[in-house]
Short mmCIF file of C-alpha atoms in Angstrom, two decimals:
data_model
loop_
_atom_site.label_atom_id
_atom_site.label_comp_id
_atom_site.label_asym_id
_atom_site.label_seq_id
_atom_site.Cartn_x
_atom_site.Cartn_y
_atom_site.Cartn_z
CA MET A 1 -0.06 0.75 0.21
CA PRO A 2 1.27 3.23 -0.67
CA SER A 3 2.31 5.64 2.33
CA ALA A 4 0.86 9.64 2.85
CA ASP A 5 4.20 10.75 1.17
CA GLU A 6 3.81 8.37 -1.94
CA GLN A 7 -0.23 9.21 -2.22
CA ALA A 8 0.48 13.55 -1.94
CA GLY A 9 2.97 13.38 -4.94
CA ARG A 10 1.26 11.93 -6.93
CA SER A 11 -1.89 13.95 -5.92
CA ALA A 12 0.64 16.75 -6.65
CA GLY A 13 1.92 15.43 -9.98
CA SER A 14 -1.78 15.01 -11.06
CA ARG A 15 -2.34 18.87 -10.41
CA ILE A 16 0.31 19.61 -12.30
CA ALA A 17 -0.33 18.15 -15.22
CA VAL A 18 -3.50 19.05 -14.65
CA ILE A 19 -2.20 22.76 -14.83
CA GLU A 20 -0.37 21.46 -17.96
CA LYS A 21 -3.14 20.69 -20.17
CA ALA A 22 -4.40 24.29 -19.28
CA VAL A 23 -1.61 26.17 -20.59
CA LYS A 24 -1.84 23.96 -23.20
CA THR A 25 -5.32 24.47 -24.38
CA LEU A 26 -5.10 28.45 -23.19
CA ASP A 27 -1.67 28.44 -25.42
CA ALA A 28 -3.57 26.70 -28.74
CA LEU A 29 -6.41 29.23 -28.21
CA LEU A 30 -4.66 32.01 -28.03
CA HIS A 31 -4.09 31.20 -31.35
CA VAL A 32 -7.54 30.57 -33.43
CA ALA A 33 -10.34 32.87 -33.92
CA ASP A 34 -12.89 30.33 -34.36
CA GLY A 35 -12.31 28.10 -30.89
CA LEU A 36 -11.74 24.64 -30.86
CA THR A 37 -14.03 21.80 -29.91
CA PRO A 38 -13.60 19.62 -27.04
CA THR A 39 -12.27 16.65 -29.84
CA GLN A 40 -9.75 19.35 -30.84
CA VAL A 41 -8.44 20.32 -28.14
CA ALA A 42 -7.71 16.47 -26.57
CA GLU A 43 -5.71 15.89 -29.61
CA VAL A 44 -3.81 18.71 -28.87
CA ILE A 45 -3.25 18.16 -24.99
CA GLY A 46 -2.61 14.70 -26.03
CA THR A 47 -5.98 13.53 -23.82
CA ASN A 48 -9.10 11.95 -25.04
CA ARG A 49 -12.49 13.15 -24.78
CA SER A 50 -14.15 13.40 -21.82
CA THR A 51 -11.05 14.86 -20.09
CA ALA A 52 -10.47 17.18 -22.36
CA PHE A 53 -14.13 18.09 -22.01
CA ARG A 54 -14.44 18.08 -18.14
CA LEU A 55 -10.63 20.20 -18.36
CA LEU A 56 -12.71 22.43 -21.07
CA THR A 57 -16.06 23.09 -18.98
CA SER A 58 -13.76 23.54 -15.18
CA LEU A 59 -11.94 27.08 -18.01
CA GLU A 60 -14.70 27.57 -18.37
CA GLN A 61 -16.76 27.91 -15.16
CA GLY A 62 -13.97 29.87 -14.32
CA GLY A 63 -14.15 33.28 -16.33
CA LEU A 64 -10.97 31.43 -18.34
CA LEU A 65 -13.04 30.56 -21.45
CA ASP A 66 -16.37 30.11 -23.68
CA ARG A 67 -17.98 28.39 -25.15
CA ASP A 68 -20.20 29.25 -28.14
CA ARG A 69 -23.91 27.46 -27.48
CA SER A 70 -24.63 27.34 -31.01
CA THR A 71 -20.80 25.58 -32.59
CA GLY A 72 -19.88 23.73 -29.13
CA ARG A 73 -16.65 24.96 -29.86
CA TYR A 74 -14.32 27.47 -26.33
CA HIS A 75 -13.00 30.49 -27.23
CA LEU A 76 -10.55 32.47 -24.85
CA GLY A 77 -12.54 33.90 -22.01
CA MET A 78 -13.27 37.81 -21.30
CA LYS A 79 -11.67 37.09 -17.58
CA LEU A 80 -8.41 36.86 -19.12
CA LEU A 81 -8.24 40.94 -20.70
CA GLN A 82 -9.22 41.47 -16.71
CA TYR A 83 -5.78 39.70 -16.56
CA GLY A 84 -4.32 40.85 -18.87
CA SER A 85 -5.40 44.91 -17.55
CA ALA A 86 -4.04 43.81 -13.86
CA VAL A 87 0.09 43.23 -15.21
CA ARG A 88 0.43 46.15 -17.91
CA SER A 89 -1.13 47.83 -14.62
CA GLY A 90 1.75 46.52 -11.95
CA MET A 91 4.55 46.76 -14.72
CA PRO A 92 6.59 49.71 -13.51
CA ILE A 93 8.30 50.78 -16.77
CA ILE A 94 4.79 51.34 -18.32
CA ARG A 95 3.92 53.59 -15.45
CA VAL A 96 7.09 55.78 -15.34
CA ALA A 97 7.01 55.78 -19.56
CA GLU A 98 3.14 56.04 -20.40
CA SER A 99 3.28 60.34 -20.63
CA THR A 100 6.20 59.90 -22.77
CA LEU A 101 4.63 58.59 -25.09
CA ALA A 102 1.26 60.36 -24.98
CA ASN A 103 3.23 62.86 -26.23
CA LEU A 104 5.69 61.40 -28.29
CA ARG A 105 2.48 60.00 -30.49
CA ASP A 106 1.25 64.16 -29.91
CA GLU A 107 4.03 65.79 -31.83
CA THR A 108 5.01 62.74 -33.68
CA ARG A 109 1.34 61.36 -34.64
CA GLN A 110 2.53 58.82 -34.89
CA SER A 111 1.38 55.21 -33.36
CA VAL A 112 4.14 54.62 -30.47
CA LEU A 113 4.87 51.54 -29.03
CA LEU A 114 6.84 49.67 -25.96
CA ALA A 115 7.95 46.39 -26.55
CA ILE A 116 10.92 44.13 -23.96
CA ARG A 117 12.93 41.21 -25.43
CA GLU A 118 12.14 37.97 -24.49
CA GLY A 119 13.94 35.28 -26.06
CA TRP A 120 15.19 36.10 -29.81
CA GLY A 121 12.54 38.57 -30.35
CA ALA A 122 9.95 41.02 -28.65
CA ARG A 123 6.97 41.77 -26.56
CA CYS A 124 4.53 44.84 -27.68
CA LEU A 125 3.42 45.95 -24.42
CA SER A 126 1.66 49.03 -23.95
CA ARG A 127 0.27 50.95 -27.34
CA LEU A 128 -0.67 53.96 -28.63
CA PRO A 129 -2.36 54.32 -31.52
CA GLY A 130 -1.92 57.82 -33.74
CA PRO A 131 -4.55 60.65 -33.83
CA GLU A 132 -4.94 59.49 -38.01
CA VAL A 133 -5.87 56.58 -39.62
CA ASP A 134 -4.26 53.24 -37.65
CA VAL A 135 -2.08 50.91 -39.67
CA VAL A 136 0.23 49.30 -37.34
CA SER A 137 -0.43 45.68 -36.83
CA TRP A 138 1.99 44.91 -33.72
CA THR A 139 -1.00 44.43 -31.09
CA THR A 140 -0.29 44.46 -27.20
CA GLY A 141 0.46 41.32 -25.98
CA GLU A 142 2.14 40.32 -29.35
CA TRP A 143 5.96 38.15 -29.59
CA LEU A 144 7.60 39.96 -32.93
CA PRO A 145 11.21 38.43 -33.96
CA MET A 146 14.79 39.98 -33.66
CA HIS A 147 14.60 40.95 -37.27
CA LEU A 148 10.91 42.32 -37.81
CA GLY A 149 9.76 45.56 -36.90
CA ALA A 150 11.73 48.58 -35.56
CA ALA A 151 11.08 47.48 -31.54
CA PRO A 152 12.77 44.69 -32.32
CA GLN A 153 15.93 44.77 -34.18
CA ALA A 154 16.22 48.32 -31.66
CA LEU A 155 16.72 45.92 -28.73
CA MET A 156 18.77 43.04 -30.83
CA SER A 157 21.80 46.05 -31.48
CA ALA A 158 21.88 46.24 -28.58
CA MET A 159 22.39 42.58 -27.35
CA SER A 160 26.67 42.12 -27.05
CA ASP A 161 28.36 40.01 -30.31
CA ALA A 162 28.41 37.15 -28.49
CA GLU A 163 24.55 36.52 -28.67
CA ILE A 164 24.03 37.75 -31.51
CA ASP A 165 26.15 35.19 -33.33
CA GLN A 166 24.38 33.05 -30.80
CA TYR A 167 22.18 34.00 -32.54
CA LEU A 168 22.80 33.48 -36.10
CA ALA A 169 23.92 30.51 -35.32
CA GLU A 170 20.42 29.19 -33.70
CA ASN A 171 18.08 31.26 -36.35
CA THR A 172 18.37 30.74 -40.12
CA ASP A 173 14.29 32.87 -41.16
CA TRP A 174 14.20 36.17 -42.00
CA HIS A 175 12.10 36.40 -43.42
CA THR A 176 10.69 39.78 -44.63
CA LEU A 177 7.54 41.51 -47.08
CA GLN A 178 10.66 42.97 -48.73
CA GLY A 179 11.99 39.03 -48.73
CA ASP A 180 14.43 36.90 -47.21
CA ARG A 181 17.75 38.83 -45.49
CA THR A 182 20.28 37.21 -44.98
CA ALA A 183 23.03 37.06 -41.75
CA ASP A 184 24.99 39.62 -43.66
CA ASP A 185 22.69 41.51 -43.60
CA ILE A 186 21.76 41.22 -40.33
CA ARG A 187 25.25 42.28 -39.17
CA LYS A 188 25.08 44.71 -42.05
CA GLY A 189 21.58 46.44 -40.19
CA ILE A 190 23.02 45.97 -36.14
CA ALA A 191 26.28 48.04 -37.49
CA LEU A 192 23.57 50.99 -38.52
CA ILE A 193 21.78 50.82 -35.65
CA ARG A 194 24.42 51.37 -32.71
CA GLN A 195 25.68 54.10 -35.43
CA ARG A 196 23.01 56.47 -35.55
CA GLY A 197 21.09 55.17 -32.15
CA TRP A 198 17.12 53.79 -33.83
CA ALA A 199 16.51 51.66 -36.25
CA LEU A 200 13.85 52.07 -39.43
CA ASN A 201 11.45 49.53 -40.84
CA GLN A 202 10.68 49.71 -44.11
CA GLU A 203 7.38 48.02 -44.37
CA GLY A 204 8.78 44.39 -43.17
CA ILE A 205 6.09 44.19 -41.45
CA THR A 206 2.68 45.43 -43.83
CA ARG A 207 3.42 46.98 -46.99
CA GLY A 208 3.06 50.85 -47.17
CA VAL A 209 3.75 50.78 -43.29
CA ALA A 210 7.04 51.58 -41.68
CA SER A 211 8.47 52.71 -38.31
CA LEU A 212 10.96 53.97 -36.23
CA GLY A 213 13.28 52.61 -32.04
CA ALA A 214 15.69 53.14 -30.32
CA VAL A 215 16.11 51.32 -26.97
CA VAL A 216 15.84 52.48 -23.99
CA TYR A 217 18.69 51.91 -21.22
CA ASN A 218 18.34 52.46 -17.49
CA ARG A 219 21.31 54.22 -15.09
CA SER A 220 24.19 52.01 -15.30
CA GLY A 221 23.91 51.28 -19.38
CA VAL A 222 21.01 47.98 -19.18
CA PRO A 223 18.44 47.60 -22.00
CA VAL A 224 15.75 48.05 -20.76
CA CYS A 225 12.49 48.58 -23.93
CA ALA A 226 12.16 49.82 -26.75
CA ILE A 227 10.61 52.59 -27.96
CA SER A 228 8.55 52.87 -31.44
CA VAL A 229 6.62 55.33 -33.33
CA ALA A 230 5.11 54.08 -36.53
CA GLY A 231 2.98 55.01 -39.14
CA LEU A 232 2.71 55.71 -42.89
CA GLU A 233 5.52 54.97 -44.69
CA HIS A 234 5.46 58.51 -46.33
CA HIS A 235 6.49 60.11 -43.22
CA TYR A 236 9.55 58.59 -43.08
CA ALA A 237 10.97 59.99 -45.66
CA GLU A 238 13.19 62.43 -45.78
CA PRO A 239 13.75 65.91 -44.21
CA GLY A 240 10.39 64.59 -41.72
CA LEU A 241 12.88 61.15 -40.70
CA GLU A 242 15.67 63.20 -39.19
CA HIS A 243 13.17 64.67 -36.48
CA THR A 244 10.83 61.76 -35.32
CA ALA A 245 14.73 59.92 -34.99
CA ALA A 246 15.87 62.93 -33.27
CA ALA A 247 11.08 62.62 -31.38
CA VAL A 248 12.48 59.50 -30.82
CA LEU A 249 15.54 59.55 -29.10
CA ALA A 250 15.13 62.01 -26.64
CA ALA A 251 11.66 60.40 -25.57
CA ALA A 252 13.75 57.19 -25.02
CA LYS A 253 16.39 59.34 -23.06
CA GLU A 254 13.58 61.14 -21.03
CA ILE A 255 12.25 57.37 -19.95
CA ARG A 256 15.29 56.65 -18.98
CA ASP A 257 16.05 59.42 -16.86
CA LYS A 258 12.11 59.12 -15.49
CA LEU A 259 13.59 55.30 -14.02
CA ASP A 260 15.37 54.97 -10.77
#
């Protein structure tokens, strides 16, 4: 007969397995606008349909999922919006940068974004649409690889040379709307960003849209995040380009000066 400690260990392991399945379910639903059926969820988490259905029911009761009664498909629940809002409000960098980003938006009349590095890419934490038509496809919470977008490229330029070597060794897919980039292209781009202090993305993600970004460092010189402005490409040509770059760099410095 198993000891009490063995039974407790198995029980804890079972609970952890359930949590892992729940996380896999939520992750899968992030990428499907039409939702998933219990059968599809069972395939994703590697279990039978009845177990998947019980898990889905529990997540629905907790407000994490919604079920479409007409199709039986499950979607992410509205409660997750509350979680997302709480996560954002709990991030000091967003609170520190908020007024600066708003002023940058008003000055440039472009959409403004703030992103942090996450692995070999960047995740958008804050996005303020510009007063003109909002054409920016990068949304709050979305992750982009390092080679796409001005903010990710700016963050990439702040990596050490050893990290850049590792990044180039581990990644080979550098596709953009303007075509595929090579390792040599990446290195030349990094050198240019370091030289002028800002990154320029021209139609790399969305046709007709450009962005310009810079890294925000803390007082110790450690990269904290990147900010960028984005809008229709004609705004990112001379003579306005230099003014936009100066505004972004000034905003990055202002945020740095606010950091403890």
